[in-house]
Amino acid sequence: MNYKNITIAGSGVLGYQIAFQTAFHGFNVTVYDINDTVLEKAKSKFKSMCEAFKKDLNATEQELDKTFENLRYTSDLADAVKDADLLIEAVPENPKIKIDFYNKLAKVASEKTVFVTNSSTLLPSQFADATGRPSKFLALHFANTIWIHNTAEIMGHATTDPKVFKDVVAFAKAIGMLALPLNKEQPGYILNSLLVPLLSAATNLLISEVATPEIIDKTWMKATGAPLGPFAILDVVGITTVYNINKTAAENTKDELKIKTVKYLKENFIDKNKLGVSTGEGFYKYPNPTYKNSDFLK
Ligand code: NAD
C-alpha cells in the first residue's frame, strides 16, 4: 500500500472523525463537502476532537499541531480528488445522493484513485457501476467515535480487485484501526449482523412482557460476561434510531409485535425526550446508570 493522499467526501458525523484520524496518522487529508459553510463547521469540530484525542489517546500538542498541518479543505470536487490515492465516501445514507455523487466523482477523479464507501446499510455492489471503476471500489466501514471504537470492516463486492482490497486493509491498519476483512458482501457487515438480532430479541422480550430491561440486561451480562446488556446498548445507539428502524420494519411487515414496539417507544421515550445517553435518560438514567453499580449483578 503506498497511499499518501486521502480525500474524505462528507464532513458530517463520521466524515470529520475519519478525516481527523487519518491526518493524525500522518496522511495528507483533503476534506470535501458541498459548500464552505459546512466545511467551516467541520473545522470547529476538529478543535473538539483535539480534547478527545488528548484525553483518550494521550495525544501530544505536537502530534495535534501536525494533524492540522495535514488537513486541507475544499468544496470543489475536481480539486478535492486531483492527487488522491484513496477517496473515502461518507455522504448521507441515501442511495440517490450516493449515486449522484459517484457519477460526478467518476468524471473528475484520476484513474488511479481507489474509492471506498463508509455506508452502514447499503452494499458496494449497488454503486459499483456508478463509480466507473468497479475493481477499485469496496466498503470501508467505521464505527462512531472511531478513535476509541476503532473497528474497520472491509467488504468488497464480486469484482473488487483482491490487490486493492489488501491495500485498503493495510491502510485501515495504518490509521490505527482494527482491520476486519469480510470474505463476501453481507448486509449489516459482521457487527450489525450480530447486534441487530440481539437488540431486536431484547425489545421483543420487553414488549411481550416477559421481563424488565434490567432483568434482561442482567441475564446477558452475567451469562456472557459482556460489559453492557442490550438495553444499555440501545441507550448508546439512541432511542430515535431504534424507533426509526422499528417504524420502518412495522410499516413493511405489519408485524403486530413491531407495531406494539413502535407505540411503546413513542409514548414512553420519544414523546418524553428520553432518547438515551445523549439526553441523560433512556432505559437507564445517566451519568450513573444502575448497571454500573457494583451490586447490579449480585
Ligand atoms: P451526516 O449526515 O452527518 O453527514 C453527511 C455529510 O455529507 C454532511 O456534511 C453533508 O453536508 C455531506 N454531503 C451531502 N451531500 C453531499 C454530496 N453530494 N457530496 C459531498 N458531501 C455531501 O452523515 P453521517 O452520519 O456522517 O453518515 C455518512 C455515512 O457514514 C453514511 O453512509 C452512514 O451510513 C455512514 N456511517 C455513519 C455512522 C454514524 O454513526 N453516524 C456510523 C458508520 C457509518
Short mmCIF file of C-alpha atoms and ligand atoms in Angstrom, two decimals:
data_model
loop_
_atom_site.label_atom_id
_atom_site.label_comp_id
_atom_site.label_asym_id
_atom_site.label_seq_id
_atom_site.Cartn_x
_atom_site.Cartn_y
_atom_site.Cartn_z
CA MET A 1 0.00 0.00 0.00
CA ASN A 2 1.57 3.29 -0.99
CA TYR A 3 -1.29 5.66 -0.30
CA LYS A 4 -0.28 9.17 0.73
CA ASN A 5 -3.14 11.46 -0.28
CA ILE A 6 -6.56 10.69 1.11
CA THR A 7 -9.78 12.58 0.33
CA ILE A 8 -12.77 12.37 2.64
CA ALA A 9 -16.09 13.26 0.98
CA GLY A 10 -18.67 14.43 3.51
CA SER A 11 -17.62 16.03 6.80
CA GLY A 12 -20.68 15.02 8.88
CA VAL A 13 -20.79 12.81 11.99
CA LEU A 14 -18.46 10.16 10.59
CA GLY A 15 -16.60 12.09 7.89
CA TYR A 16 -14.88 14.57 10.19
CA GLN A 17 -13.82 11.76 12.55
CA ILE A 18 -12.32 9.75 9.68
CA ALA A 19 -10.54 12.87 8.38
CA PHE A 20 -9.02 13.70 11.77
CA GLN A 21 -7.99 10.10 12.49
CA THR A 22 -6.34 9.80 9.07
CA ALA A 23 -4.50 13.13 9.39
CA PHE A 24 -3.39 12.18 12.92
CA HIS A 25 -1.71 9.11 11.44
CA GLY A 26 0.35 11.22 9.03
CA PHE A 27 -1.57 11.09 5.74
CA ASN A 28 -2.29 14.20 3.66
CA VAL A 29 -6.03 14.64 4.02
CA THR A 30 -8.39 16.70 1.90
CA VAL A 31 -11.85 17.28 3.35
CA TYR A 32 -14.55 17.79 0.73
CA ASP A 33 -18.15 18.89 1.36
CA ILE A 34 -20.92 20.63 -0.55
CA ASN A 35 -20.04 24.20 0.47
CA ASP A 36 -17.65 26.29 2.53
CA THR A 37 -20.16 26.91 5.34
CA VAL A 38 -20.34 23.16 6.07
CA LEU A 39 -16.54 22.97 5.90
CA GLU A 40 -16.24 25.76 8.46
CA LYS A 41 -18.40 23.67 10.81
CA ALA A 42 -16.08 20.71 10.27
CA LYS A 43 -13.07 22.87 11.18
CA SER A 44 -14.67 23.80 14.50
CA LYS A 45 -15.44 20.13 15.21
CA PHE A 46 -11.76 19.28 14.70
CA LYS A 47 -10.95 21.53 17.67
CA SER A 48 -13.21 19.44 19.90
CA MET A 49 -11.57 16.29 18.54
CA CYS A 50 -8.26 17.54 19.98
CA GLU A 51 -9.65 17.38 23.51
CA ALA A 52 -10.91 13.83 22.92
CA PHE A 53 -7.58 12.72 21.43
CA LYS A 54 -5.69 14.20 24.39
CA LYS A 55 -7.99 12.57 26.93
CA ASP A 56 -8.49 9.19 25.30
CA LEU A 57 -5.21 8.65 23.42
CA ASN A 58 -2.78 10.87 25.36
CA ALA A 59 -2.12 12.77 22.12
CA THR A 60 0.52 15.50 22.48
CA GLU A 61 0.22 19.14 21.33
CA GLN A 62 2.94 18.43 18.76
CA GLU A 63 1.03 15.49 17.29
CA LEU A 64 -2.15 17.56 17.15
CA ASP A 65 -0.40 20.53 15.51
CA LYS A 66 0.95 18.13 12.89
CA THR A 67 -2.56 16.72 12.40
CA PHE A 68 -3.87 20.20 11.50
CA GLU A 69 -0.95 20.71 9.09
CA ASN A 70 -2.04 17.52 7.30
CA LEU A 71 -5.60 18.79 6.71
CA ARG A 72 -6.87 20.87 3.80
CA TYR A 73 -10.42 21.76 2.80
CA THR A 74 -12.25 22.34 -0.45
CA SER A 75 -15.79 22.39 -1.82
CA ASP A 76 -14.53 21.88 -5.40
CA LEU A 77 -14.76 18.16 -6.20
CA ALA A 78 -12.17 18.15 -9.00
CA ASP A 79 -9.70 19.96 -6.75
CA ALA A 80 -10.53 17.62 -3.85
CA VAL A 81 -9.53 14.48 -5.74
CA LYS A 82 -6.82 15.76 -8.04
CA ASP A 83 -3.98 13.83 -6.32
CA ALA A 84 -6.00 11.34 -4.30
CA ASP A 85 -4.79 7.77 -3.89
CA LEU A 86 -7.91 6.93 -1.91
CA LEU A 87 -11.31 8.61 -1.60
CA ILE A 88 -13.43 7.74 1.44
CA GLU A 89 -17.10 8.49 0.80
CA ALA A 90 -19.11 9.49 3.90
CA VAL A 91 -22.02 11.35 2.27
CA PRO A 92 -25.62 10.82 3.56
CA GLU A 93 -27.07 7.31 3.72
CA ASN A 94 -29.33 7.87 0.74
CA PRO A 95 -28.82 5.79 -2.44
CA LYS A 96 -29.84 8.66 -4.73
CA ILE A 97 -27.36 11.10 -3.16
CA LYS A 98 -24.60 8.48 -3.24
CA ILE A 99 -25.18 7.52 -6.90
CA ASP A 100 -25.31 11.17 -7.93
CA PHE A 101 -22.07 11.77 -6.00
CA TYR A 102 -20.27 8.80 -7.63
CA ASN A 103 -21.42 9.87 -11.11
CA LYS A 104 -19.89 13.31 -10.59
CA LEU A 105 -16.79 11.89 -8.92
CA ALA A 106 -16.14 9.37 -11.72
CA LYS A 107 -15.90 12.27 -14.20
CA VAL A 108 -13.19 14.15 -12.31
CA ALA A 109 -11.13 11.54 -10.40
CA SER A 110 -7.89 10.14 -11.76
CA GLU A 111 -7.88 6.50 -12.90
CA LYS A 112 -5.54 5.50 -10.06
CA THR A 113 -7.87 6.67 -7.27
CA VAL A 114 -9.48 3.90 -5.20
CA PHE A 115 -12.96 4.68 -3.83
CA VAL A 116 -14.37 3.26 -0.60
CA THR A 117 -17.80 3.78 0.90
CA ASN A 118 -18.48 4.08 4.63
CA SER A 119 -22.15 3.16 4.11
CA SER A 120 -23.70 1.29 7.06
CA THR A 121 -26.70 -0.28 5.35
CA LEU A 122 -26.10 -0.14 1.57
CA LEU A 123 -23.97 -2.61 -0.37
CA PRO A 124 -20.97 -1.66 -2.55
CA SER A 125 -22.47 -3.63 -5.48
CA GLN A 126 -25.28 -1.02 -5.56
CA PHE A 127 -22.77 1.69 -6.51
CA ALA A 128 -20.02 -0.22 -8.32
CA ASP A 129 -21.19 0.82 -11.80
CA ALA A 130 -21.69 4.46 -10.84
CA THR A 131 -18.07 4.68 -9.68
CA GLY A 132 -16.81 3.89 -13.20
CA ARG A 133 -14.11 1.68 -11.58
CA PRO A 134 -15.81 -1.37 -10.02
CA SER A 135 -12.50 -3.19 -9.45
CA LYS A 136 -11.18 -0.24 -7.41
CA PHE A 137 -14.29 0.11 -5.25
CA LEU A 138 -15.27 -1.50 -1.93
CA ALA A 139 -16.62 -0.68 1.53
CA LEU A 140 -14.51 0.52 4.47
CA HIS A 141 -16.91 0.85 7.38
CA PHE A 142 -16.03 2.71 10.56
CA ALA A 143 -17.96 2.95 13.83
CA ASN A 144 -18.96 6.18 15.57
CA THR A 145 -16.16 7.58 17.84
CA ILE A 146 -13.61 5.89 15.63
CA TRP A 147 -10.58 6.78 17.76
CA ILE A 148 -11.98 4.62 20.61
CA HIS A 149 -14.23 2.13 18.82
CA ASN A 150 -11.58 1.59 16.18
CA THR A 151 -13.13 -1.17 14.10
CA ALA A 152 -12.85 -1.05 10.31
CA GLU A 153 -14.94 -3.61 8.46
CA ILE A 154 -13.61 -4.06 4.93
CA MET A 155 -16.01 -5.56 2.41
CA GLY A 156 -15.61 -5.91 -1.34
CA HIS A 157 -18.23 -6.77 -3.95
CA ALA A 158 -17.95 -9.53 -6.56
CA THR A 159 -15.44 -7.74 -8.83
CA THR A 160 -13.29 -5.82 -6.35
CA ASP A 161 -9.61 -6.39 -7.20
CA PRO A 162 -8.01 -8.52 -4.40
CA LYS A 163 -4.86 -6.34 -4.51
CA VAL A 164 -6.97 -3.21 -3.93
CA PHE A 165 -8.76 -4.99 -1.08
CA LYS A 166 -5.40 -5.86 0.52
CA ASP A 167 -4.23 -2.26 0.18
CA VAL A 168 -7.34 -0.98 1.94
CA VAL A 169 -6.81 -3.48 4.77
CA ALA A 170 -3.23 -2.17 5.11
CA PHE A 171 -4.48 1.42 5.04
CA ALA A 172 -7.02 0.69 7.80
CA LYS A 173 -4.21 -0.67 9.98
CA ALA A 174 -2.01 2.33 9.14
CA ILE A 175 -4.61 4.71 10.60
CA GLY A 176 -4.86 2.76 13.84
CA MET A 177 -7.89 0.62 13.08
CA LEU A 178 -8.52 -3.00 13.92
CA ALA A 179 -8.96 -4.23 10.33
CA LEU A 180 -11.82 -6.73 9.96
CA PRO A 181 -11.92 -8.14 6.41
CA LEU A 182 -15.10 -9.86 5.18
CA ASN A 183 -14.87 -12.56 2.50
CA LYS A 184 -18.07 -11.53 0.74
CA GLU A 185 -20.84 -8.96 0.71
CA GLN A 186 -23.13 -9.07 3.72
CA PRO A 187 -25.85 -6.54 4.58
CA GLY A 188 -25.01 -5.12 8.03
CA TYR A 189 -21.41 -6.37 7.78
CA ILE A 190 -20.38 -8.50 10.79
CA LEU A 191 -21.22 -6.17 13.68
CA ASN A 192 -24.79 -5.32 12.75
CA SER A 193 -25.47 -8.88 11.59
CA LEU A 194 -24.81 -9.85 15.20
CA LEU A 195 -26.08 -6.79 17.05
CA VAL A 196 -29.41 -6.06 15.32
CA PRO A 197 -30.91 -9.52 16.03
CA LEU A 198 -29.74 -9.30 19.67
CA LEU A 199 -31.31 -5.86 20.20
CA SER A 200 -34.46 -6.89 18.39
CA ALA A 201 -34.79 -10.06 20.52
CA ALA A 202 -34.36 -7.95 23.66
CA THR A 203 -37.13 -5.49 22.70
CA ASN A 204 -39.39 -8.43 21.75
CA LEU A 205 -38.92 -9.87 25.26
CA LEU A 206 -39.79 -6.50 26.79
CA ILE A 207 -42.84 -5.82 24.61
CA SER A 208 -44.12 -9.38 25.20
CA GLU A 209 -43.84 -8.58 28.94
CA VAL A 210 -41.50 -11.49 29.60
CA ALA A 211 -39.11 -9.44 31.77
CA THR A 212 -37.95 -5.88 32.55
CA PRO A 213 -34.99 -4.24 30.76
CA GLU A 214 -32.84 -4.58 33.89
CA ILE A 215 -33.53 -8.30 34.25
CA ILE A 216 -32.87 -8.88 30.54
CA ASP A 217 -29.58 -6.95 30.75
CA LYS A 218 -28.54 -8.75 33.94
CA THR A 219 -29.14 -12.10 32.26
CA TRP A 220 -27.00 -11.18 29.26
CA MET A 221 -24.22 -9.57 31.27
CA LYS A 222 -23.87 -12.34 33.87
CA ALA A 223 -24.23 -15.23 31.47
CA THR A 224 -21.82 -13.97 28.80
CA GLY A 225 -19.53 -11.64 30.74
CA ALA A 226 -20.50 -8.73 28.46
CA PRO A 227 -19.96 -5.26 30.00
CA LEU A 228 -23.32 -3.96 28.67
CA GLY A 229 -26.70 -5.56 28.21
CA PRO A 230 -28.90 -4.94 25.14
CA PHE A 231 -30.90 -2.09 26.75
CA ALA A 232 -27.72 -0.29 27.80
CA ILE A 233 -26.56 -0.65 24.19
CA LEU A 234 -29.89 0.73 22.93
CA ASP A 235 -29.32 3.83 25.07
CA VAL A 236 -25.90 4.31 23.44
CA VAL A 237 -27.26 3.79 19.91
CA GLY A 238 -30.04 6.30 20.71
CA ILE A 239 -33.78 5.62 21.01
CA THR A 240 -34.55 7.76 17.93
CA THR A 241 -32.58 5.40 15.68
CA VAL A 242 -34.17 2.37 17.35
CA TYR A 243 -37.62 3.92 16.91
CA ASN A 244 -36.98 4.68 13.22
CA ILE A 245 -35.72 1.15 12.49
CA ASN A 246 -38.76 -0.40 14.20
CA LYS A 247 -41.14 2.01 12.44
CA THR A 248 -39.80 1.01 9.02
CA ALA A 249 -39.96 -2.69 9.97
CA ALA A 250 -43.55 -2.27 11.27
CA GLU A 251 -44.64 -0.50 8.07
CA ASN A 252 -43.01 -3.12 5.86
CA THR A 253 -44.07 -6.27 7.74
CA LYS A 254 -47.27 -5.19 9.58
CA ASP A 255 -45.91 -7.45 12.33
CA GLU A 256 -48.01 -7.00 15.49
CA LEU A 257 -45.07 -7.06 17.89
CA LYS A 258 -43.23 -4.42 15.85
CA ILE A 259 -46.34 -2.19 15.78
CA LYS A 260 -46.59 -2.52 19.58
CA THR A 261 -42.85 -1.72 19.90
CA VAL A 262 -43.24 1.49 17.87
CA LYS A 263 -46.19 2.64 20.04
CA TYR A 264 -44.30 1.77 23.24
CA LEU A 265 -41.13 3.62 22.19
CA LYS A 266 -43.09 6.68 21.05
CA GLU A 267 -45.20 7.02 24.21
CA ASN A 268 -42.53 6.15 26.76
CA PHE A 269 -39.38 7.59 25.18
CA ILE A 270 -39.75 9.79 22.09
CA ASP A 271 -42.63 11.93 23.43
CA LYS A 272 -40.84 12.31 26.78
CA ASN A 273 -37.48 13.22 25.18
CA LYS A 274 -35.87 10.19 26.83
CA LEU A 275 -33.60 9.48 23.89
CA GLY A 276 -30.81 7.58 25.63
CA VAL A 277 -27.36 8.65 26.81
CA SER A 278 -27.50 11.84 24.70
CA THR A 279 -30.46 13.32 26.69
CA GLY A 280 -29.47 11.83 30.09
CA GLU A 281 -32.22 9.23 30.17
CA GLY A 282 -33.39 6.26 28.15
CA PHE A 283 -33.86 2.79 29.63
CA TYR A 284 -31.35 3.95 32.27
CA LYS A 285 -30.57 7.35 33.86
CA TYR A 286 -27.15 8.94 33.15
CA PRO A 287 -24.39 9.66 34.08
CA ASN A 288 -24.76 6.91 36.72
CA PRO A 289 -26.86 4.11 35.20
CA THR A 290 -27.77 1.32 37.65
CA TYR A 291 -25.98 -1.29 35.53
CA LYS A 292 -22.71 0.33 36.60
CA ASN A 293 -23.49 -0.23 40.30
CA SER A 294 -21.17 -2.77 41.89
CA ASP A 295 -24.17 -4.78 43.18
CA PHE A 296 -26.08 -4.83 39.85
CA LEU A 297 -25.16 -8.46 39.20
CA LYS A 298 -25.42 -9.62 42.80
P1 NAD B 1 -24.12 13.12 8.09
O1 NAD B 1 -25.46 13.44 7.57
O2 NAD B 1 -23.75 13.51 9.48
O3 NAD B 1 -23.02 13.76 7.12
C1 NAD B 1 -23.08 13.72 5.74
C2 NAD B 1 -22.21 14.83 5.17
O4 NAD B 1 -22.23 14.72 3.76
C3 NAD B 1 -22.68 16.24 5.52
O5 NAD B 1 -21.58 17.02 5.95
C4 NAD B 1 -23.25 16.76 4.19
O6 NAD B 1 -23.08 18.17 4.03
C5 NAD B 1 -22.39 15.99 3.21
N1 NAD B 1 -22.98 15.86 1.89
C6 NAD B 1 -24.27 15.88 1.49
N2 NAD B 1 -24.37 15.71 0.18
C7 NAD B 1 -23.11 15.61 -0.29
C8 NAD B 1 -22.56 15.46 -1.56
N3 NAD B 1 -23.31 15.34 -2.65
N4 NAD B 1 -21.21 15.44 -1.67
C9 NAD B 1 -20.42 15.53 -0.56
N5 NAD B 1 -20.90 15.68 0.66
C10 NAD B 1 -22.23 15.71 0.80
O7 NAD B 1 -23.94 11.54 7.89
P2 NAD B 1 -23.00 10.52 8.70
O8 NAD B 1 -23.72 10.03 9.89
O9 NAD B 1 -21.62 11.07 8.80
O10 NAD B 1 -23.02 9.30 7.66
C11 NAD B 1 -22.24 9.33 6.48
C12 NAD B 1 -22.04 7.91 6.04
O11 NAD B 1 -21.37 7.20 7.07
C13 NAD B 1 -23.34 7.16 5.76
O12 NAD B 1 -23.18 6.32 4.66
C14 NAD B 1 -23.55 6.34 7.03
O13 NAD B 1 -24.25 5.14 6.81
C15 NAD B 1 -22.12 6.05 7.44
N6 NAD B 1 -21.93 5.75 8.85
C16 NAD B 1 -22.50 6.54 9.83
C17 NAD B 1 -22.33 6.20 11.17
C18 NAD B 1 -22.91 7.04 12.28
O14 NAD B 1 -22.90 6.58 13.43
N7 NAD B 1 -23.40 8.24 12.01
C19 NAD B 1 -21.54 5.07 11.51
C20 NAD B 1 -20.93 4.32 10.48
C21 NAD B 1 -21.14 4.67 9.17
#
